[in-house]
Amino acid sequence: MKAYLPPSWKKKLNDELEKPYFKELLSFVQKEYHENICFPEEENIFKAFEHTSFEDTRVVIIGQDPYHGYGQAHGLCFSVQPETKIPPSLLNIYREIEKDLGKPLPSNGHLSHWAEQGVLMLNATLTVRAGEAGSHTGKGWEKFTDAVIKVLSQERENLVFLLWGGPAKKKGKKIDTSKHLVLTSGHPSPLAANRGYWFGNRHFSTTNEYLKTVGKEPVDW
């Protein structure tokens, strides 16, 4: 198995791709996909990088691992394929957008239109075994996605990082807060949202206000 990263990302991450841990990770993933059903489809593992180039990235959303049910994950965190029922966490994201920006709830959970506007939708772990949440954690993906966050933090300016929940906040340690806006809150899952840790964070309007102050177009959420 190879990591098919677009040129803009390959140039920035080439050293990382040559490290022993990453080669071991790809061997593990190849074996998992051969022996088990895994998500997303192999051609979608690096889809977030295909949709959003290094240079076009304006906002970074960090998820955990992909959805582990059939017909859901397609390489963008929190997003599902158009015909799939909207998962509870994404529904809560939509409800917060509705309250924050006054936009109606969308009819599906496909978020490629965010990615195409420069929102890098990155899971901490890029693959998962069907029906087994967290089954590919601790295998090397976290080191790789830390490297992605680090290079964005070091080489870009005035990005917005949206860190929802404990795991995402931990990855925020790689971010230079003197150069970027970092917004944190509880995870949009029902467990956290119903305890008051999600709703009312106004991350979507705050993101757009910041982007405008640094001369960038707001995101059409």
PDB file of N, CA, C and O in Angstrom, residues 48-106:
ATOM      1  N   ALA A  48      -9.182  13.690   2.579  1.00  0.00           N
ATOM      2  CA  ALA A  48      -9.151  15.051   3.133  1.00  0.00           C
ATOM      3  C   ALA A  48      -8.078  15.898   2.461  1.00  0.00           C
ATOM      4  O   ALA A  48      -8.280  17.098   2.209  1.00  0.00           O
ATOM      5  N   PHE A  49      -6.945  15.280   2.149  1.00  0.00           N
ATOM      6  CA  PHE A  49      -5.848  16.014   1.522  1.00  0.00           C
ATOM      7  C   PHE A  49      -6.126  16.294   0.047  1.00  0.00           C
ATOM      8  O   PHE A  49      -5.626  17.274  -0.509  1.00  0.00           O
ATOM      9  N   GLU A  50      -6.918  15.445  -0.577  1.00  0.00           N
ATOM     10  CA  GLU A  50      -7.283  15.665  -1.973  1.00  0.00           C
ATOM     11  C   GLU A  50      -8.247  16.838  -2.107  1.00  0.00           C
ATOM     12  O   GLU A  50      -8.164  17.624  -3.050  1.00  0.00           O
ATOM     13  N   HIS A  51      -9.164  16.957  -1.175  1.00  0.00           N
ATOM     14  CA  HIS A  51     -10.149  18.031  -1.227  1.00  0.00           C
ATOM     15  C   HIS A  51      -9.559  19.390  -0.857  1.00  0.00           C
ATOM     16  O   HIS A  51     -10.022  20.421  -1.358  1.00  0.00           O
ATOM     17  N   THR A  52      -8.580  19.393   0.052  1.00  0.00           N
ATOM     18  CA  THR A  52      -8.083  20.646   0.610  1.00  0.00           C
ATOM     19  C   THR A  52      -6.560  20.668   0.527  1.00  0.00           C
ATOM     20  O   THR A  52      -5.889  19.945   1.257  1.00  0.00           O
ATOM     21  N   SER A  53      -6.020  21.489  -0.349  1.00  0.00           N
ATOM     22  CA  SER A  53      -4.564  21.548  -0.505  1.00  0.00           C
ATOM     23  C   SER A  53      -3.921  22.248   0.684  1.00  0.00           C
ATOM     24  O   SER A  53      -4.590  22.946   1.462  1.00  0.00           O
ATOM     25  N   PHE A  54      -2.614  22.078   0.815  1.00  0.00           N
ATOM     26  CA  PHE A  54      -1.874  22.737   1.892  1.00  0.00           C
ATOM     27  C   PHE A  54      -2.054  24.248   1.806  1.00  0.00           C
ATOM     28  O   PHE A  54      -2.335  24.916   2.808  1.00  0.00           O
ATOM     29  N   GLU A  55      -1.913  24.799   0.610  1.00  0.00           N
ATOM     30  CA  GLU A  55      -1.960  26.245   0.430  1.00  0.00           C
ATOM     31  C   GLU A  55      -3.367  26.808   0.639  1.00  0.00           C
ATOM     32  O   GLU A  55      -3.522  27.960   1.067  1.00  0.00           O
ATOM     33  N   ASP A  56      -4.397  26.015   0.336  1.00  0.00           N
ATOM     34  CA  ASP A  56      -5.775  26.503   0.432  1.00  0.00           C
ATOM     35  C   ASP A  56      -6.384  26.322   1.810  1.00  0.00           C
ATOM     36  O   ASP A  56      -7.477  26.849   2.077  1.00  0.00           O
ATOM     37  N   THR A  57      -5.726  25.602   2.697  1.00  0.00           N
ATOM     38  CA  THR A  57      -6.281  25.351   4.026  1.00  0.00           C
ATOM     39  C   THR A  57      -6.453  26.658   4.793  1.00  0.00           C
ATOM     40  O   THR A  57      -5.520  27.450   4.908  1.00  0.00           O
ATOM     41  N   ARG A  58      -7.653  26.870   5.312  1.00  0.00           N
ATOM     42  CA  ARG A  58      -7.953  28.052   6.131  1.00  0.00           C
ATOM     43  C   ARG A  58      -8.425  27.669   7.530  1.00  0.00           C
ATOM     44  O   ARG A  58      -8.212  28.382   8.497  1.00  0.00           O
ATOM     45  N   VAL A  59      -9.105  26.533   7.585  1.00  0.00           N
ATOM     46  CA  VAL A  59      -9.681  26.038   8.839  1.00  0.00           C
ATOM     47  C   VAL A  59      -9.333  24.561   8.956  1.00  0.00           C
ATOM     48  O   VAL A  59      -9.306  23.850   7.946  1.00  0.00           O
ATOM     49  N   VAL A  60      -9.058  24.107  10.174  1.00  0.00           N
ATOM     50  CA  VAL A  60      -8.762  22.696  10.412  1.00  0.00           C
ATOM     51  C   VAL A  60      -9.725  22.177  11.472  1.00  0.00           C
ATOM     52  O   VAL A  60      -9.799  22.723  12.572  1.00  0.00           O
ATOM     53  N   ILE A  61     -10.480  21.142  11.125  1.00  0.00           N
ATOM     54  CA  ILE A  61     -11.329  20.449  12.097  1.00  0.00           C
ATOM     55  C   ILE A  61     -10.686  19.092  12.365  1.00  0.00           C
ATOM     56  O   ILE A  61     -10.390  18.346  11.428  1.00  0.00           O
ATOM     57  N   ILE A  62     -10.469  18.774  13.626  1.00  0.00           N
ATOM     58  CA  ILE A  62      -9.812  17.529  13.998  1.00  0.00           C
ATOM     59  C   ILE A  62     -10.824  16.586  14.643  1.00  0.00           C
ATOM     60  O   ILE A  62     -11.418  16.902  15.684  1.00  0.00           O
ATOM     61  N   GLY A  63     -11.034  15.440  14.000  1.00  0.00           N
ATOM     62  CA  GLY A  63     -11.906  14.419  14.553  1.00  0.00           C
ATOM     63  C   GLY A  63     -11.095  13.331  15.249  1.00  0.00           C
ATOM     64  O   GLY A  63      -9.908  13.496  15.518  1.00  0.00           O
ATOM     65  N   GLN A  64     -11.721  12.206  15.530  1.00  0.00           N
ATOM     66  CA  GLN A  64     -11.052  11.101  16.220  1.00  0.00           C
ATOM     67  C   GLN A  64     -10.708   9.995  15.223  1.00  0.00           C
ATOM     68  O   GLN A  64      -9.674  10.045  14.586  1.00  0.00           O
ATOM     69  N   ASP A  65     -11.571   8.999  15.088  1.00  0.00           N
ATOM     70  CA  ASP A  65     -11.337   8.014  14.023  1.00  0.00           C
ATOM     71  C   ASP A  65     -12.580   7.942  13.144  1.00  0.00           C
ATOM     72  O   ASP A  65     -13.628   8.470  13.509  1.00  0.00           O
ATOM     73  N   PRO A  66     -12.495   7.340  11.979  1.00  0.00           N
ATOM     74  CA  PRO A  66     -13.629   7.349  11.062  1.00  0.00           C
ATOM     75  C   PRO A  66     -14.840   6.613  11.627  1.00  0.00           C
ATOM     76  O   PRO A  66     -14.716   5.759  12.510  1.00  0.00           O
ATOM     77  N   TYR A  67     -16.009   6.936  11.099  1.00  0.00           N
ATOM     78  CA  TYR A  67     -17.202   6.148  11.414  1.00  0.00           C
ATOM     79  C   TYR A  67     -16.933   4.689  11.045  1.00  0.00           C
ATOM     80  O   TYR A  67     -16.300   4.400  10.033  1.00  0.00           O
ATOM     81  N   HIS A  68     -17.443   3.765  11.859  1.00  0.00           N
ATOM     82  CA  HIS A  68     -17.135   2.347  11.636  1.00  0.00           C
ATOM     83  C   HIS A  68     -18.326   1.555  11.128  1.00  0.00           C
ATOM     84  O   HIS A  68     -18.308   0.326  11.126  1.00  0.00           O
ATOM     85  N   GLY A  69     -19.372   2.257  10.664  1.00  0.00           N
ATOM     86  CA  GLY A  69     -20.531   1.579  10.088  1.00  0.00           C
ATOM     87  C   GLY A  69     -20.511   1.623   8.567  1.00  0.00           C
ATOM     88  O   GLY A  69     -19.807   2.440   7.962  1.00  0.00           O
ATOM     89  N   TYR A  70     -21.282   0.772   7.958  1.00  0.00           N
ATOM     90  CA  TYR A  70     -21.327   0.691   6.497  1.00  0.00           C
ATOM     91  C   TYR A  70     -21.911   1.969   5.899  1.00  0.00           C
ATOM     92  O   TYR A  70     -22.873   2.536   6.423  1.00  0.00           O
ATOM     93  N   GLY A  71     -21.329   2.401   4.796  1.00  0.00           N
ATOM     94  CA  GLY A  71     -21.851   3.528   4.041  1.00  0.00           C
ATOM     95  C   GLY A  71     -21.672   4.884   4.687  1.00  0.00           C
ATOM     96  O   GLY A  71     -22.320   5.846   4.284  1.00  0.00           O
ATOM     97  N   GLN A  72     -20.795   4.958   5.675  1.00  0.00           N
ATOM     98  CA  GLN A  72     -20.621   6.233   6.384  1.00  0.00           C
ATOM     99  C   GLN A  72     -19.318   6.931   5.980  1.00  0.00           C
ATOM    100  O   GLN A  72     -19.325   7.893   5.228  1.00  0.00           O
ATOM    101  N   ALA A  73     -18.183   6.462   6.514  1.00  0.00           N
ATOM    102  CA  ALA A  73     -16.908   7.168   6.343  1.00  0.00           C
ATOM    103  C   ALA A  73     -16.488   7.254   4.880  1.00  0.00           C
ATOM    104  O   ALA A  73     -16.610   6.285   4.128  1.00  0.00           O
ATOM    105  N   HIS A  74     -15.987   8.424   4.498  1.00  0.00           N
ATOM    106  CA  HIS A  74     -15.426   8.583   3.152  1.00  0.00           C
ATOM    107  C   HIS A  74     -14.210   9.506   3.163  1.00  0.00           C
ATOM    108  O   HIS A  74     -13.864  10.109   2.159  1.00  0.00           O
ATOM    109  N   GLY A  75     -13.539   9.601   4.319  1.00  0.00           N
ATOM    110  CA  GLY A  75     -12.260  10.289   4.382  1.00  0.00           C
ATOM    111  C   GLY A  75     -12.273  11.699   4.931  1.00  0.00           C
ATOM    112  O   GLY A  75     -11.214  12.309   5.083  1.00  0.00           O
ATOM    113  N   LEU A  76     -13.441  12.246   5.253  1.00  0.00           N
ATOM    114  CA  LEU A  76     -13.552  13.579   5.852  1.00  0.00           C
ATOM    115  C   LEU A  76     -14.171  13.428   7.235  1.00  0.00           C
ATOM    116  O   LEU A  76     -15.238  12.817   7.374  1.00  0.00           O
ATOM    117  N   CYS A  77     -13.529  13.962   8.258  1.00  0.00           N
ATOM    118  CA  CYS A  77     -14.044  13.785   9.616  1.00  0.00           C
ATOM    119  C   CYS A  77     -15.457  14.365   9.742  1.00  0.00           C
ATOM    120  O   CYS A  77     -15.774  15.406   9.159  1.00  0.00           O
ATOM    121  N   PHE A  78     -16.294  13.674  10.468  1.00  0.00           N
ATOM    122  CA  PHE A  78     -17.692  14.002  10.763  1.00  0.00           C
ATOM    123  C   PHE A  78     -18.623  13.856   9.557  1.00  0.00           C
ATOM    124  O   PHE A  78     -19.840  13.836   9.712  1.00  0.00           O
ATOM    125  N   SER A  79     -18.100  13.762   8.351  1.00  0.00           N
ATOM    126  CA  SER A  79     -18.917  13.695   7.147  1.00  0.00           C
ATOM    127  C   SER A  79     -19.324  12.262   6.839  1.00  0.00           C
ATOM    128  O   SER A  79     -18.571  11.317   7.118  1.00  0.00           O
ATOM    129  N   VAL A  80     -20.503  12.108   6.251  1.00  0.00           N
ATOM    130  CA  VAL A  80     -20.950  10.804   5.777  1.00  0.00           C
ATOM    131  C   VAL A  80     -21.386  10.926   4.314  1.00  0.00           C
ATOM    132  O   VAL A  80     -21.605  12.019   3.807  1.00  0.00           O
ATOM    133  N   GLN A  81     -21.518   9.797   3.668  1.00  0.00           N
ATOM    134  CA  GLN A  81     -21.942   9.795   2.279  1.00  0.00           C
ATOM    135  C   GLN A  81     -23.396  10.277   2.174  1.00  0.00           C
ATOM    136  O   GLN A  81     -24.175  10.124   3.113  1.00  0.00           O
ATOM    137  N   PRO A  82     -23.745  10.895   1.027  1.00  0.00           N
ATOM    138  CA  PRO A  82     -25.018  11.618   0.913  1.00  0.00           C
ATOM    139  C   PRO A  82     -26.259  10.817   1.262  1.00  0.00           C
ATOM    140  O   PRO A  82     -27.219  11.356   1.825  1.00  0.00           O
ATOM    141  N   GLU A  83     -26.277   9.523   0.929  1.00  0.00           N
ATOM    142  CA  GLU A  83     -27.479   8.721   1.143  1.00  0.00           C
ATOM    143  C   GLU A  83     -27.589   8.170   2.569  1.00  0.00           C
ATOM    144  O   GLU A  83     -28.574   7.506   2.912  1.00  0.00           O
ATOM    145  N   THR A  84     -26.591   8.443   3.403  1.00  0.00           N
ATOM    146  CA  THR A  84     -26.531   7.884   4.757  1.00  0.00           C
ATOM    147  C   THR A  84     -27.234   8.784   5.764  1.00  0.00           C
ATOM    148  O   THR A  84     -27.157  10.015   5.672  1.00  0.00           O
ATOM    149  N   LYS A  85     -27.907   8.186   6.709  1.00  0.00           N
ATOM    150  CA  LYS A  85     -28.558   8.948   7.781  1.00  0.00           C
ATOM    151  C   LYS A  85     -27.533   9.803   8.514  1.00  0.00           C
ATOM    152  O   LYS A  85     -26.421   9.356   8.798  1.00  0.00           O
ATOM    153  N   ILE A  86     -27.912  11.023   8.849  1.00  0.00           N
ATOM    154  CA  ILE A  86     -27.001  11.946   9.536  1.00  0.00           C
ATOM    155  C   ILE A  86     -26.732  11.429  10.949  1.00  0.00           C
ATOM    156  O   ILE A  86     -27.663  11.245  11.736  1.00  0.00           O
ATOM    157  N   PRO A  87     -25.456  11.181  11.298  1.00  0.00           N
ATOM    158  CA  PRO A  87     -25.138  10.671  12.638  1.00  0.00           C
ATOM    159  C   PRO A  87     -25.419  11.710  13.723  1.00  0.00           C
ATOM    160  O   PRO A  87     -25.446  12.922  13.442  1.00  0.00           O
ATOM    161  N   PRO A  88     -25.599  11.276  14.965  1.00  0.00           N
ATOM    162  CA  PRO A  88     -25.949  12.200  16.049  1.00  0.00           C
ATOM    163  C   PRO A  88     -24.954  13.350  16.247  1.00  0.00           C
ATOM    164  O   PRO A  88     -25.371  14.487  16.474  1.00  0.00           O
ATOM    165  N   SER A  89     -23.651  13.069  16.176  1.00  0.00           N
ATOM    166  CA  SER A  89     -22.666  14.142  16.379  1.00  0.00           C
ATOM    167  C   SER A  89     -22.787  15.209  15.303  1.00  0.00           C
ATOM    168  O   SER A  89     -22.746  16.410  15.586  1.00  0.00           O
ATOM    169  N   LEU A  90     -22.941  14.775  14.057  1.00  0.00           N
ATOM    170  CA  LEU A  90     -23.072  15.732  12.957  1.00  0.00           C
ATOM    171  C   LEU A  90     -24.390  16.494  13.064  1.00  0.00           C
ATOM    172  O   LEU A  90     -24.445  17.697  12.769  1.00  0.00           O
ATOM    173  N   LEU A  91     -25.431  15.829  13.500  1.00  0.00           N
ATOM    174  CA  LEU A  91     -26.706  16.514  13.686  1.00  0.00           C
ATOM    175  C   LEU A  91     -26.561  17.634  14.714  1.00  0.00           C
ATOM    176  O   LEU A  91     -27.111  18.733  14.544  1.00  0.00           O
ATOM    177  N   ASN A  92     -25.789  17.384  15.766  1.00  0.00           N
ATOM    178  CA  ASN A  92     -25.556  18.432  16.764  1.00  0.00           C
ATOM    179  C   ASN A  92     -24.693  19.565  16.205  1.00  0.00           C
ATOM    180  O   ASN A  92     -24.870  20.726  16.592  1.00  0.00           O
ATOM    181  N   ILE A  93     -23.777  19.238  15.310  1.00  0.00           N
ATOM    182  CA  ILE A  93     -23.012  20.288  14.624  1.00  0.00           C
ATOM    183  C   ILE A  93     -23.962  21.159  13.809  1.00  0.00           C
ATOM    184  O   ILE A  93     -23.913  22.393  13.861  1.00  0.00           O
ATOM    185  N   TYR A  94     -24.847  20.524  13.076  1.00  0.00           N
ATOM    186  CA  TYR A  94     -25.823  21.265  12.275  1.00  0.00           C
ATOM    187  C   TYR A  94     -26.733  22.131  13.152  1.00  0.00           C
ATOM    188  O   TYR A  94     -27.089  23.261  12.788  1.00  0.00           O
ATOM    189  N   ARG A  95     -27.128  21.595  14.299  1.00  0.00           N
ATOM    190  CA  ARG A  95     -28.004  22.363  15.196  1.00  0.00           C
ATOM    191  C   ARG A  95     -27.295  23.591  15.755  1.00  0.00           C
ATOM    192  O   ARG A  95     -27.912  24.649  15.928  1.00  0.00           O
ATOM    193  N   GLU A  96     -26.002  23.443  16.017  1.00  0.00           N
ATOM    194  CA  GLU A  96     -25.246  24.608  16.489  1.00  0.00           C
ATOM    195  C   GLU A  96     -25.096  25.652  15.377  1.00  0.00           C
ATOM    196  O   GLU A  96     -25.201  26.856  15.624  1.00  0.00           O
ATOM    197  N   ILE A  97     -24.881  25.199  14.144  1.00  0.00           N
ATOM    198  CA  ILE A  97     -24.824  26.132  13.012  1.00  0.00           C
ATOM    199  C   ILE A  97     -26.166  26.848  12.855  1.00  0.00           C
ATOM    200  O   ILE A  97     -26.215  28.062  12.607  1.00  0.00           O
ATOM    201  N   GLU A  98     -27.252  26.115  13.028  1.00  0.00           N
ATOM    202  CA  GLU A  98     -28.587  26.705  12.926  1.00  0.00           C
ATOM    203  C   GLU A  98     -28.767  27.809  13.960  1.00  0.00           C
ATOM    204  O   GLU A  98     -29.246  28.917  13.638  1.00  0.00           O
ATOM    205  N   LYS A  99     -28.353  27.538  15.198  1.00  0.00           N
ATOM    206  CA  LYS A  99     -28.488  28.535  16.264  1.00  0.00           C
ATOM    207  C   LYS A  99     -27.517  29.699  16.075  1.00  0.00           C
ATOM    208  O   LYS A  99     -27.848  30.855  16.324  1.00  0.00           O
ATOM    209  N   ASP A 100     -26.314  29.386  15.634  1.00  0.00           N
ATOM    210  CA  ASP A 100     -25.246  30.381  15.537  1.00  0.00           C
ATOM    211  C   ASP A 100     -25.420  31.296  14.326  1.00  0.00           C
ATOM    212  O   ASP A 100     -25.221  32.512  14.417  1.00  0.00           O
ATOM    213  N   LEU A 101     -25.798  30.711  13.199  1.00  0.00           N
ATOM    214  CA  LEU A 101     -25.836  31.460  11.943  1.00  0.00           C
ATOM    215  C   LEU A 101     -27.225  31.589  11.341  1.00  0.00           C
ATOM    216  O   LEU A 101     -27.391  32.273  10.313  1.00  0.00           O
ATOM    217  N   GLY A 102     -28.213  30.911  11.934  1.00  0.00           N
ATOM    218  CA  GLY A 102     -29.571  30.990  11.413  1.00  0.00           C
ATOM    219  C   GLY A 102     -29.785  30.205  10.138  1.00  0.00           C
ATOM    220  O   GLY A 102     -30.741  30.454   9.394  1.00  0.00           O
ATOM    221  N   LYS A 103     -28.927  29.227   9.870  1.00  0.00           N
ATOM    222  CA  LYS A 103     -29.059  28.427   8.649  1.00  0.00           C
ATOM    223  C   LYS A 103     -29.928  27.202   8.914  1.00  0.00           C
ATOM    224  O   LYS A 103     -29.825  26.577   9.978  1.00  0.00           O
ATOM    225  N   PRO A 104     -30.758  26.810   7.979  1.00  0.00           N
ATOM    226  CA  PRO A 104     -31.600  25.624   8.172  1.00  0.00           C
ATOM    227  C   PRO A 104     -30.773  24.340   8.180  1.00  0.00           C
ATOM    228  O   PRO A 104     -29.666  24.299   7.630  1.00  0.00           O
ATOM    229  N   LEU A 105     -31.318  23.306   8.786  1.00  0.00           N
ATOM    230  CA  LEU A 105     -30.628  22.016   8.834  1.00  0.00           C
ATOM    231  C   LEU A 105     -30.529  21.426   7.427  1.00  0.00           C
ATOM    232  O   LEU A 105     -31.538  21.368   6.714  1.00  0.00           O
ATOM    233  N   PRO A 106     -29.346  20.976   7.012  1.00  0.00           N
ATOM    234  CA  PRO A 106     -29.209  20.354   5.689  1.00  0.00           C
ATOM    235  C   PRO A 106     -29.930  19.014   5.624  1.00  0.00           C
ATOM    236  O   PRO A 106     -30.266  18.415   6.647  1.00  0.00           O
TER     237      PRO A 106
END
